[in-house]
Structures are given as C-alpha cells and as structure tokens.
Short mmCIF file of C-alpha atoms in Angstrom, two decimals:
data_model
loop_
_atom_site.label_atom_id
_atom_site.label_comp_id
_atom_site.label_asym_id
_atom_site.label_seq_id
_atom_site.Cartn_x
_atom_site.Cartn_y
_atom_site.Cartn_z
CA UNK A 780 -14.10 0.70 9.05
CA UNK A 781 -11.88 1.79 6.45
CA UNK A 782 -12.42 1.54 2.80
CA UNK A 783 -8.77 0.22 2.16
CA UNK A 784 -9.80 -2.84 4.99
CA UNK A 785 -12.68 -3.75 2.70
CA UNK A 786 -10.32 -4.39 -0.14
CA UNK A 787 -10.57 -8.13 -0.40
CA UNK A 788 -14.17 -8.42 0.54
CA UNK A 789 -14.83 -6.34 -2.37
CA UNK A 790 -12.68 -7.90 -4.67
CA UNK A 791 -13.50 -11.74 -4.20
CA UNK A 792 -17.13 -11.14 -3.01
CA UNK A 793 -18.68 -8.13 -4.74
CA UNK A 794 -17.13 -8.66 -8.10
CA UNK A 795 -18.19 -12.22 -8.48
CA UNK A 796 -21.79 -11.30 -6.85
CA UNK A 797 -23.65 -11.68 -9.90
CA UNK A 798 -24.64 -15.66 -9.48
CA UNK A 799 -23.16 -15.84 -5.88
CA UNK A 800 -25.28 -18.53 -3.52
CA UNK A 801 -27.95 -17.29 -1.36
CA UNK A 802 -25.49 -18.47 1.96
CA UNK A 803 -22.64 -16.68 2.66
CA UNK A 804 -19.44 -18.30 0.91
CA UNK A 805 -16.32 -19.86 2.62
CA UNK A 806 -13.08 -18.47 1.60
CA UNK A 807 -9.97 -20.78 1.55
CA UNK A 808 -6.60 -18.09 0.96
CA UNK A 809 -3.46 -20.16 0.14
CA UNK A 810 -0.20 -18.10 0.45
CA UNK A 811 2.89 -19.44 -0.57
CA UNK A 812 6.22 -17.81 0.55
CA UNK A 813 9.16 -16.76 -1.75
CA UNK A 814 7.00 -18.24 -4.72
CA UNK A 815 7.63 -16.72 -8.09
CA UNK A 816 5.59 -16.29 -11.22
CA UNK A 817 7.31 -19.42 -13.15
CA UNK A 818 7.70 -21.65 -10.82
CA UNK A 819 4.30 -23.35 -11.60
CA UNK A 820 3.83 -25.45 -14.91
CA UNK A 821 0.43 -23.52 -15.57
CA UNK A 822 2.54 -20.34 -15.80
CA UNK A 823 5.94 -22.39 -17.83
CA UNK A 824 7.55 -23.97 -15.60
CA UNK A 825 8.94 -27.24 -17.45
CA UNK A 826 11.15 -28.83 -14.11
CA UNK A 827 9.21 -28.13 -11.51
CA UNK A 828 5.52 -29.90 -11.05
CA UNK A 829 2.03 -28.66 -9.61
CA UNK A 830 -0.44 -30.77 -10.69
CA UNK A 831 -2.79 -29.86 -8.35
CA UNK A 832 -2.40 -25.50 -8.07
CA UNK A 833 -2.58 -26.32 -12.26
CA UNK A 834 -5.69 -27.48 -11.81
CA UNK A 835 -6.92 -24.86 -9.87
CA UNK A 836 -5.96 -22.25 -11.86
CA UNK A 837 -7.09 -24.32 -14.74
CA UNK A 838 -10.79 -23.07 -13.28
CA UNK A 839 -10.25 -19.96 -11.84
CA UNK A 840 -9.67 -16.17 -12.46
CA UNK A 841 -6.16 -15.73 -13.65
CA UNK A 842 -4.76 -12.33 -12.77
CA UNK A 843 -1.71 -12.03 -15.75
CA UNK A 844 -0.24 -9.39 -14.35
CA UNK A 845 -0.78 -9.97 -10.26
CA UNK A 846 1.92 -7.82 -8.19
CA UNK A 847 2.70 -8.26 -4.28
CA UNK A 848 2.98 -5.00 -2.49
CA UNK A 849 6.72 -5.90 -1.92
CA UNK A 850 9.52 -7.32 -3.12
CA UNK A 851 10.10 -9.21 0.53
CA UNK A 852 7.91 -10.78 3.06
CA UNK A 853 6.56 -8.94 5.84
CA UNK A 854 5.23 -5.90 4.39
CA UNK A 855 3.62 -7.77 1.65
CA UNK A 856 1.44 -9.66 3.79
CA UNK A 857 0.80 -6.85 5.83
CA UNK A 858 -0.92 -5.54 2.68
CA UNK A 859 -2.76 -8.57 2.13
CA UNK A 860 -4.24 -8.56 6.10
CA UNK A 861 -5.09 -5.11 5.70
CA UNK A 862 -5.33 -4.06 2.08
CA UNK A 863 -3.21 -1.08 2.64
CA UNK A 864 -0.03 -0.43 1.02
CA UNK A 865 2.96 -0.27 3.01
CA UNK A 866 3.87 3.43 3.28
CA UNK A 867 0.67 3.07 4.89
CA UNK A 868 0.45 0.50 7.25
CA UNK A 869 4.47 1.12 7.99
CA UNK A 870 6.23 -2.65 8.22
CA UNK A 871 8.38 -1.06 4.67
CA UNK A 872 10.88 -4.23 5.26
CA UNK A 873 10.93 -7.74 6.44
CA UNK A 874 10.37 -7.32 10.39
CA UNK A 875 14.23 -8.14 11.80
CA UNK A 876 16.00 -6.56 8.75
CA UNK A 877 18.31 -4.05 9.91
CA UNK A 878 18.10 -0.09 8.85
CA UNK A 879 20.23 2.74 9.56
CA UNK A 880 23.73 2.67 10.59
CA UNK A 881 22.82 -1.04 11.82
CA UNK A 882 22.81 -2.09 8.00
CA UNK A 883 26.59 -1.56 8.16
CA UNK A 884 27.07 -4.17 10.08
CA UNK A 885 26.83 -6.67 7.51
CA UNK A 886 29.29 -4.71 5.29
CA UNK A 887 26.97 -3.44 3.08
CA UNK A 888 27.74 0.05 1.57
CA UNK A 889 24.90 1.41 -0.54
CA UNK A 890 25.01 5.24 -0.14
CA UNK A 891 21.60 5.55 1.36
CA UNK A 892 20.66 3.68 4.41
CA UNK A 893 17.24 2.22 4.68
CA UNK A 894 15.02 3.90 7.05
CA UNK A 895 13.36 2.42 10.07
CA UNK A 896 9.55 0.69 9.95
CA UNK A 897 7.11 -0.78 12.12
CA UNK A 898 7.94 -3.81 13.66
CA UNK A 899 4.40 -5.43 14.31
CA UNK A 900 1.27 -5.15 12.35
CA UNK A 901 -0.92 -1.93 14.17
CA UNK A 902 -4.27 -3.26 15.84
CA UNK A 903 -5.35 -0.16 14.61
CA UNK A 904 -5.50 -1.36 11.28
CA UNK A 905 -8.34 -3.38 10.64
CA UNK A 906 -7.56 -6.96 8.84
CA UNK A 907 -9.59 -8.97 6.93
CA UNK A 908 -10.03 -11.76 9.40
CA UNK A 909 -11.73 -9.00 11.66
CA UNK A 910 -14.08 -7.77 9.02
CA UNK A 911 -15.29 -11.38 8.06
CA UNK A 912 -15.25 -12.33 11.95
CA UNK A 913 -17.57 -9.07 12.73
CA UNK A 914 -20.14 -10.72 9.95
CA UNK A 915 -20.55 -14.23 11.55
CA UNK A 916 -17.24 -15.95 9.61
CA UNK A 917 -15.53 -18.83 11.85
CA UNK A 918 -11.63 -17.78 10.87
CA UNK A 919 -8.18 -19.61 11.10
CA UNK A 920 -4.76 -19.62 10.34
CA UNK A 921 -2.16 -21.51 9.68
CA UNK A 922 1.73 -21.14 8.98
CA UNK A 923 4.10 -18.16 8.26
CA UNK A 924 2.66 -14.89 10.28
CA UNK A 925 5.97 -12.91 10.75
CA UNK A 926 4.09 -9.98 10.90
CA UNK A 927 5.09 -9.30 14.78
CA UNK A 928 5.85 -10.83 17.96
CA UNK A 929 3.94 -11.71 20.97
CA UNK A 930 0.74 -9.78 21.66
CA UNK A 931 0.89 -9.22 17.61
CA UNK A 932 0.39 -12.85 16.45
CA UNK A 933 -2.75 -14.13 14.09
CA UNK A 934 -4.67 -14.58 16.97
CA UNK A 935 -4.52 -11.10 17.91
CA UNK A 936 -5.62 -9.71 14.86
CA UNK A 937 -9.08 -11.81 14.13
CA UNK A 938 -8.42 -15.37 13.88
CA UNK A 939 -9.91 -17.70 15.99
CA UNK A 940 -7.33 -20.29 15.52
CA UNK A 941 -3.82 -19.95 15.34
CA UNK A 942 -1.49 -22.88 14.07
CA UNK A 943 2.42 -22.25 13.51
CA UNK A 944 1.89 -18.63 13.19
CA UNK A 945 4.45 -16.88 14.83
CA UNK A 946 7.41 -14.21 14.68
CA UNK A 947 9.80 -16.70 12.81
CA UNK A 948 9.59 -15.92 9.02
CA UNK A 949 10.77 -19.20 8.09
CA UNK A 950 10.54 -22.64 9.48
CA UNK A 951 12.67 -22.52 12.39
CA UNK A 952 13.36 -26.16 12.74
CA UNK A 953 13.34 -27.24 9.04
CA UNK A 954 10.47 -28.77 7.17
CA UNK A 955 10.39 -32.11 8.72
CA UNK A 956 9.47 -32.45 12.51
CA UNK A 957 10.66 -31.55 15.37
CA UNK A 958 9.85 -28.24 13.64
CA UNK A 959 10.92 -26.05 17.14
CA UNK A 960 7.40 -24.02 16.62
CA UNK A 961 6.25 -22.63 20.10
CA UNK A 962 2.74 -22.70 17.86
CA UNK A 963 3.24 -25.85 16.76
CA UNK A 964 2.94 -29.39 18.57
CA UNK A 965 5.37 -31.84 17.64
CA UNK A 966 3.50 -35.34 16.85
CA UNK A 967 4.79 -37.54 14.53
CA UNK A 968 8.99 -37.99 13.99
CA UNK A 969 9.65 -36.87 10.61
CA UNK A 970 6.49 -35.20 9.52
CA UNK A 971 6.37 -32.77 6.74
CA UNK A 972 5.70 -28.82 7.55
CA UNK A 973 3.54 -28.54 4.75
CA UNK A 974 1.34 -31.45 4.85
CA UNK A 975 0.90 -30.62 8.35
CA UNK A 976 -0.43 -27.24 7.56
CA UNK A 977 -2.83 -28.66 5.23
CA UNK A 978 -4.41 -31.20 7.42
CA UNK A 979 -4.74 -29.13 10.04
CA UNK A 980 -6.69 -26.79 7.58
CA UNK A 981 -8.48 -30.11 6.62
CA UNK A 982 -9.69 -30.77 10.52
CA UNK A 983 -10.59 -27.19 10.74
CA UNK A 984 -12.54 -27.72 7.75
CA UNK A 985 -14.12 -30.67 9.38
CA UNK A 986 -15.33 -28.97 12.27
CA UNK A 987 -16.65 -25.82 10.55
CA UNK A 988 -18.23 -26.76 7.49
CA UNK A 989 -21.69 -26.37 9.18
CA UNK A 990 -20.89 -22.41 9.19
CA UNK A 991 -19.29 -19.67 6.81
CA UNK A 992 -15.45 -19.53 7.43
CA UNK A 993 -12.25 -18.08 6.37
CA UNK A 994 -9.50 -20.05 6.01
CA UNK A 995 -5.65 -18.51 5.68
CA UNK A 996 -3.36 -21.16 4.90
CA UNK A 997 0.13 -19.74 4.91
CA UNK A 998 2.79 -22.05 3.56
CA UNK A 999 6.34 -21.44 5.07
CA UNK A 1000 7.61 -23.17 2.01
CA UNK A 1001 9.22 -22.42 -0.11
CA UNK A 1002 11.27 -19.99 1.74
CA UNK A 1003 14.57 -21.41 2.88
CA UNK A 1004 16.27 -23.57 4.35
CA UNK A 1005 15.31 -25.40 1.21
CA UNK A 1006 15.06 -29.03 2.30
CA UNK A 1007 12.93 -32.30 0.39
CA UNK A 1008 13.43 -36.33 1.01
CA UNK A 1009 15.99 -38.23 -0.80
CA UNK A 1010 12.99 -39.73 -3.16
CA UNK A 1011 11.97 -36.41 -4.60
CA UNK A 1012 15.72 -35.26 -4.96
CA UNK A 1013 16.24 -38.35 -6.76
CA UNK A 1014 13.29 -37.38 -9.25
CA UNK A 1015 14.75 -34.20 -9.71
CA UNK A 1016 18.22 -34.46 -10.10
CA UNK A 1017 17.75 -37.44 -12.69
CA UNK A 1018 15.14 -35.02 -14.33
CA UNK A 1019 17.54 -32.22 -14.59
CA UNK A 1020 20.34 -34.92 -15.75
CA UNK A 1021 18.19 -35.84 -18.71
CA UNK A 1022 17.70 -32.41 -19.54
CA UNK A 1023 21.52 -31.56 -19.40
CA UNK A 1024 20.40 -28.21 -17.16
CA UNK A 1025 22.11 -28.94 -13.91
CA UNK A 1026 24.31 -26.14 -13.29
CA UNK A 1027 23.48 -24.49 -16.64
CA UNK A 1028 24.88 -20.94 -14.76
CA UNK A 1029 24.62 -17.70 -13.69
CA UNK A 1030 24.58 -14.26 -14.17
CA UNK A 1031 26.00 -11.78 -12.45
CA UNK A 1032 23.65 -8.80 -11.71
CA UNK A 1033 25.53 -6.22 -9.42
CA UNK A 1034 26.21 -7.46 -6.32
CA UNK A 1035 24.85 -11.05 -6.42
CA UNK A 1036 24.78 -13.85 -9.28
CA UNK A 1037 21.27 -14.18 -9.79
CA UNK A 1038 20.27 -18.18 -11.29
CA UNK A 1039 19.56 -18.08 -14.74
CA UNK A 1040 17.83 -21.94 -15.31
CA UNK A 1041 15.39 -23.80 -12.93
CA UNK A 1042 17.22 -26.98 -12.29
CA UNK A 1043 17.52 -26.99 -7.88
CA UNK A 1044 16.70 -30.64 -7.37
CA UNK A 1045 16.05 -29.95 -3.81
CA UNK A 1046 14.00 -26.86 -4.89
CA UNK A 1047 12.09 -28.97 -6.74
CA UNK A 1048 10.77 -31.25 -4.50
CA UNK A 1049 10.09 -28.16 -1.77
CA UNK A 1050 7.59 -27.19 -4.94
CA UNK A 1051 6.24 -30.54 -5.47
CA UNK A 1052 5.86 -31.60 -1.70
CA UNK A 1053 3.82 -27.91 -0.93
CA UNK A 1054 1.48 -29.10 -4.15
CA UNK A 1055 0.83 -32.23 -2.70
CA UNK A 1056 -0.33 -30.27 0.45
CA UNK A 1057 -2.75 -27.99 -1.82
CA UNK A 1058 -3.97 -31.20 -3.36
CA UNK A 1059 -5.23 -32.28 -0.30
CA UNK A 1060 -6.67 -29.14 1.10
CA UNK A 1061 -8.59 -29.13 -2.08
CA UNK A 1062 -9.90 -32.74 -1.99
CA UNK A 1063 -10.97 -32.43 1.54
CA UNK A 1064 -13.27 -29.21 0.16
CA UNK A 1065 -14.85 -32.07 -2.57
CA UNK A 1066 -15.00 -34.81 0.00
CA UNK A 1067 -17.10 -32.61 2.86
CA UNK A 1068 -19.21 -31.13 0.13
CA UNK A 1069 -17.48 -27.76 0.62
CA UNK A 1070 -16.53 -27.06 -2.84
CA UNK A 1071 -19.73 -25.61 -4.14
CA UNK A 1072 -19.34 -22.56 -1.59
CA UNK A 1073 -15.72 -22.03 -1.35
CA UNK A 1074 -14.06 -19.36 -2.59
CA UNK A 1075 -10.39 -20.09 -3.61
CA UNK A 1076 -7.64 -17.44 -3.60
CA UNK A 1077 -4.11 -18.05 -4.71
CA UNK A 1078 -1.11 -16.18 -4.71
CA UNK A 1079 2.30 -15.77 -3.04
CA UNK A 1080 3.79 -12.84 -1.43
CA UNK A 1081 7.23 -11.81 -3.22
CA UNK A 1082 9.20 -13.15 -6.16
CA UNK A 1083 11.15 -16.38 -6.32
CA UNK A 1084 14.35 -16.60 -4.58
CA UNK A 1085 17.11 -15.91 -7.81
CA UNK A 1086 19.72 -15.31 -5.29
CA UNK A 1087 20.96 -14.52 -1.64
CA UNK A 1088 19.25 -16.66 0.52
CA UNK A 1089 19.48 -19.94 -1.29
CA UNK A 1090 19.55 -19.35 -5.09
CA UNK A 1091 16.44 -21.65 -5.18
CA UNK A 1092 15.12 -20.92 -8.97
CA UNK A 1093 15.02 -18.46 -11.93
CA UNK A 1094 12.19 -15.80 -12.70
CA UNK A 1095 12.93 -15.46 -16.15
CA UNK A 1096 12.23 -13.61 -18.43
CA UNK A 1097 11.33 -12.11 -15.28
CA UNK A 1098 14.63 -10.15 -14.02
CA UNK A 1099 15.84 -10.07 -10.56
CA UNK A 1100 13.86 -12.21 -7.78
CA UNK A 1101 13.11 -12.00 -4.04
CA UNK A 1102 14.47 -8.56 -2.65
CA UNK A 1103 14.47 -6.88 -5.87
CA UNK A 1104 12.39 -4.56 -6.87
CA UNK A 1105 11.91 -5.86 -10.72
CA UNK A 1106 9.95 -7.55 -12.15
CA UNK A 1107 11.22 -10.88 -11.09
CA UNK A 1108 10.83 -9.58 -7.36
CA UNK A 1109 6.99 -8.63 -7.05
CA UNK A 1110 5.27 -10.58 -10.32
CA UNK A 1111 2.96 -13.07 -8.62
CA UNK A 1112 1.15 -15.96 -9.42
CA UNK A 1113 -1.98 -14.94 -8.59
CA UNK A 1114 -5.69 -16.39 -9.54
CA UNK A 1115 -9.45 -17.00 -7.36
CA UNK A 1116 -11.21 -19.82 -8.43
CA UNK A 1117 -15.39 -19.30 -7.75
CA UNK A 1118 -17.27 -22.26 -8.12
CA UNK A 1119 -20.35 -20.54 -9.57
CA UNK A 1120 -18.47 -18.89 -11.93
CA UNK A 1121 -17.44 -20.53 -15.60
CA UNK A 1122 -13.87 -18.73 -15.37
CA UNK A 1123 -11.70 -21.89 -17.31
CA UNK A 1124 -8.28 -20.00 -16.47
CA UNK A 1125 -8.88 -17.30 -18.04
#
C-alpha cells in the first residue's frame, strides 16, 4: 500500500493515539459540497444558521487554515478517497467539464486551453474505504460520488454500501423527491435529499454499531439547483429584510460578478435544512451509545459558490469562490471532533 493511501488513517488515528480506546474507533466523514469557509456561524456567518455543525466544531479540532485539493469538485474528493493530490491521481477537473478545443464550445476564449484528465477514479489507487475495509471496518456511503461512472461507483472502490452515489455531481432531480437517482429509491412524495442521506446513515448506524465502521456521508447540498420550502424562505427573506442586505450587490471580478453579501434566502435554508440533517446523524451517534468511539471529520470539498452556477453566497474576506483558484475557492471549513480528546474548538 502506498504511503499517500494511508494519509487519513494517519492523520485522524495516529495523531490522536495518545488516549485512543482499546477497540478500534468508528469514523463518521461528513462532506458537504460547494460549502465555503463562512458560511457557518462558528466561522462568521451572521445570516445563515448551523446550530448543530457549531456545536461540533465547538468540541473538535479546528483546522484554521484547512485547504481542499481543488477549487471544484471531482478532483478534490478524489484527493480525499485517496490522499493523493491531483496531478497524481489525474481527475485535474470536475469529471464532464470540457478541455481542449471542446472548451470553445461554450464561447470561452482564455488563451490556453485546459488539458484533458481522467475521467474515473483508478482502482489502482488505493482509497481509504479499502484500507479500513482490509482491517475489519464495516464501510458505507452515501450521496455525491461523481468520481466516475458505472464500474467506478463507491461500491467499486471499498464500500460495502452504496446510497445515491453515482456519476451525477449534483442532485439530478432536485432536493425534494422524486430525486431521479438510479441509486436512490423513491419512498415518500416530497422528501428532503438531505435528511434522507442522514437517516439512511442513521439505519446503517443501527445495524453496525456492534462492529468498527466507516461512515462517508456525502451531502449533495449545497451545490445547485439551490432549492428550500416556502417556510425556511420565509425565515430568510424576512431575516435579510430586517437586516436591509437583500440585494446589497456585486462586484465584478473579470469575467463574472462575484456576490459580495450573504443574503440568498433560498441559500439559506439549503444551509439550514443540510444542518438539520447533521443534527440528526449526530443524535443518533448519542442515542445508540456510539458517541464515545466515533471519530468525527468535517469538511467540504471546494469554496462557496460566489458566482456562475447560482451566485449562492459570499466568501469574504475570502476572494473569489467555487472554480477559482483564491482563496475564496479552496479555504475549507474543516475540523475532527475525538471524543477522548479535550479539543473545545480549538
């Protein structure tokens, strides 16, 4: 096995192996997609709330200055399965993104074209769900993959289970059933993506708690299209009413305006509904007894979207966002929470 696949293992067992339990520890990963550095009110955000990822990072390890490997999707969590960086493991752009003459197509004219990559993550590059699986961890996941397409999906590389995880890098039927995920069974009319992620962590939870596992739960949200019910927009817009910051502006940065304030009503309640989801991942770790040996990991895997896609929400100070390669594109929130450890967001 390569030393780069060990990177994780290392970092959230090793380094914390001081007081660690005599059993071998769970490990719960939460990624959230397109989720920048402010957009939590433990790191300044004063619209949007997070209660519950607050409180986590309230007691864990707080990385200040955390970085994803990219400043888009696909090769940033192709880092995080493998621990590589992505000259290295070769997905160097969001897998469907077009490169060479192709990128003309969409009337772009920058005066160097972006070269090809790998378009599914290599089996011969080990992931972490194969390194914990080879020493007796139970592993799942659950949500975005976009890290290939068929014969390339999470179940291919490690993971036992596979729920939602598929090509698609965002929610192909919107955030509220039917979501039109060949990964994912429709059940109820209506039903939030993101709570449905989290209980179906919760029942894996359920079922495994008797054994060490590893579970990856990857949030689609809060990548686009950016979508919340009428009672959170309502909370939002009011709130952003009262303080006079609806349409505050924005600034032009090159080629795109790039939002300067964090007042999205609809962004907002994305935020708040995928919080609500962590909150009860994390209560369902209390309630089977599970938070004493679970390791928690937090982070997301690019900057906030400041423009393009949806202009969801500002990174400053932070310039630039999603698909830049500034600060505002690759700063991440980014903390592990270790129960043993006496950490109190520091």
């Amino acid at each position: 096995m390569k030393k780069t696949s060990l990177y994780f293992i290392l970092l959230i067992v090793s380094f914390f192996s001081c007081e660690k339990p005599e059993t071998k520890p769970n490990i719960l990963f939460i990624l959230v997609d397109d989720f920048g550095v402010k957009d939590l009110g433990f790191s300044g955000s004063e619209f949007y709330e997070t209660p519950h990822i607050d409180q986590l990072a309230s007691q864990s390890f707080v990385f200040t200055q955390g970085y994803a490997n990219s400043r888009v999707c696909s090769p940033s969590r192709a880092s995080i399965m493998t621990g590589k960086f992505t000259a290295r493991h070769g997905i160097t752009d969001w897998i469907g993104e077009k490169f060479g003459e192709d990128w003309r197509e969409m009337q772009r004219h920058d005066k160097l074209l972006p070269a090809n990559y790998v378009h599914s993550l290599s089996k011969d590059d080990t992931t972490i769900a194969e390194a914990l699986k080879r020493n007796g961890y139970r592993t799942f996941f659950a949500g975005k993959w976009h890290l290939g397409s068929e014969g390339s999906y999470p179940e291919d590389h490690g993971f036992d289970i596979n729920v939602a995880g598929w090509e698609s890098g965002s929610p192909t039927g919107g955030y509220f059933s039917p979501f039109k995920n060949p990964k994912l069974e429709n059940k109820v009319n209506g039903e939030n993506l993101s709570m449905r992620l989290a209980n179906e962590t919760v029942h894996f939870m359920k079922q495994n708690g008797n054994q060490p596992f590893f579970a990856f739960l990857s949030f689609y949200a809060v990548h686009g299209p950016i979508q919340t019910t009428q009672d959170k927009w309502g909370k939002y817009q009011t709130k952003a009413n009262a303080k006079e910051l609806q349409e505050k502006g924005f600034k032009m940065e090159r080629k795109l305006p790039i939002r300067q304030v964090q007042d999205n009503p609809v962004y907002g309640g994305l935020v708040e509904s995928m919080d609500d989801a962590v909150g009860v991942v994390l209560q369902a770790l209390k309630d089977l007894n599970l938070d004493k040996n679970t390791i928690v990991v937090f982070t997301s895997d690019n900057g906030g979207v400041s423009s393009g896609d949806s202009y969801s929400t500002s990174n400053l100070p932070f310039r630039g966002g999603k698909g830049y390669q500034w600060e505002g594109g690759i700063r991440e929130p980014y903390f592990i929470y270790v129960p043993w450890e006496n950490s109190n967001g520091k």
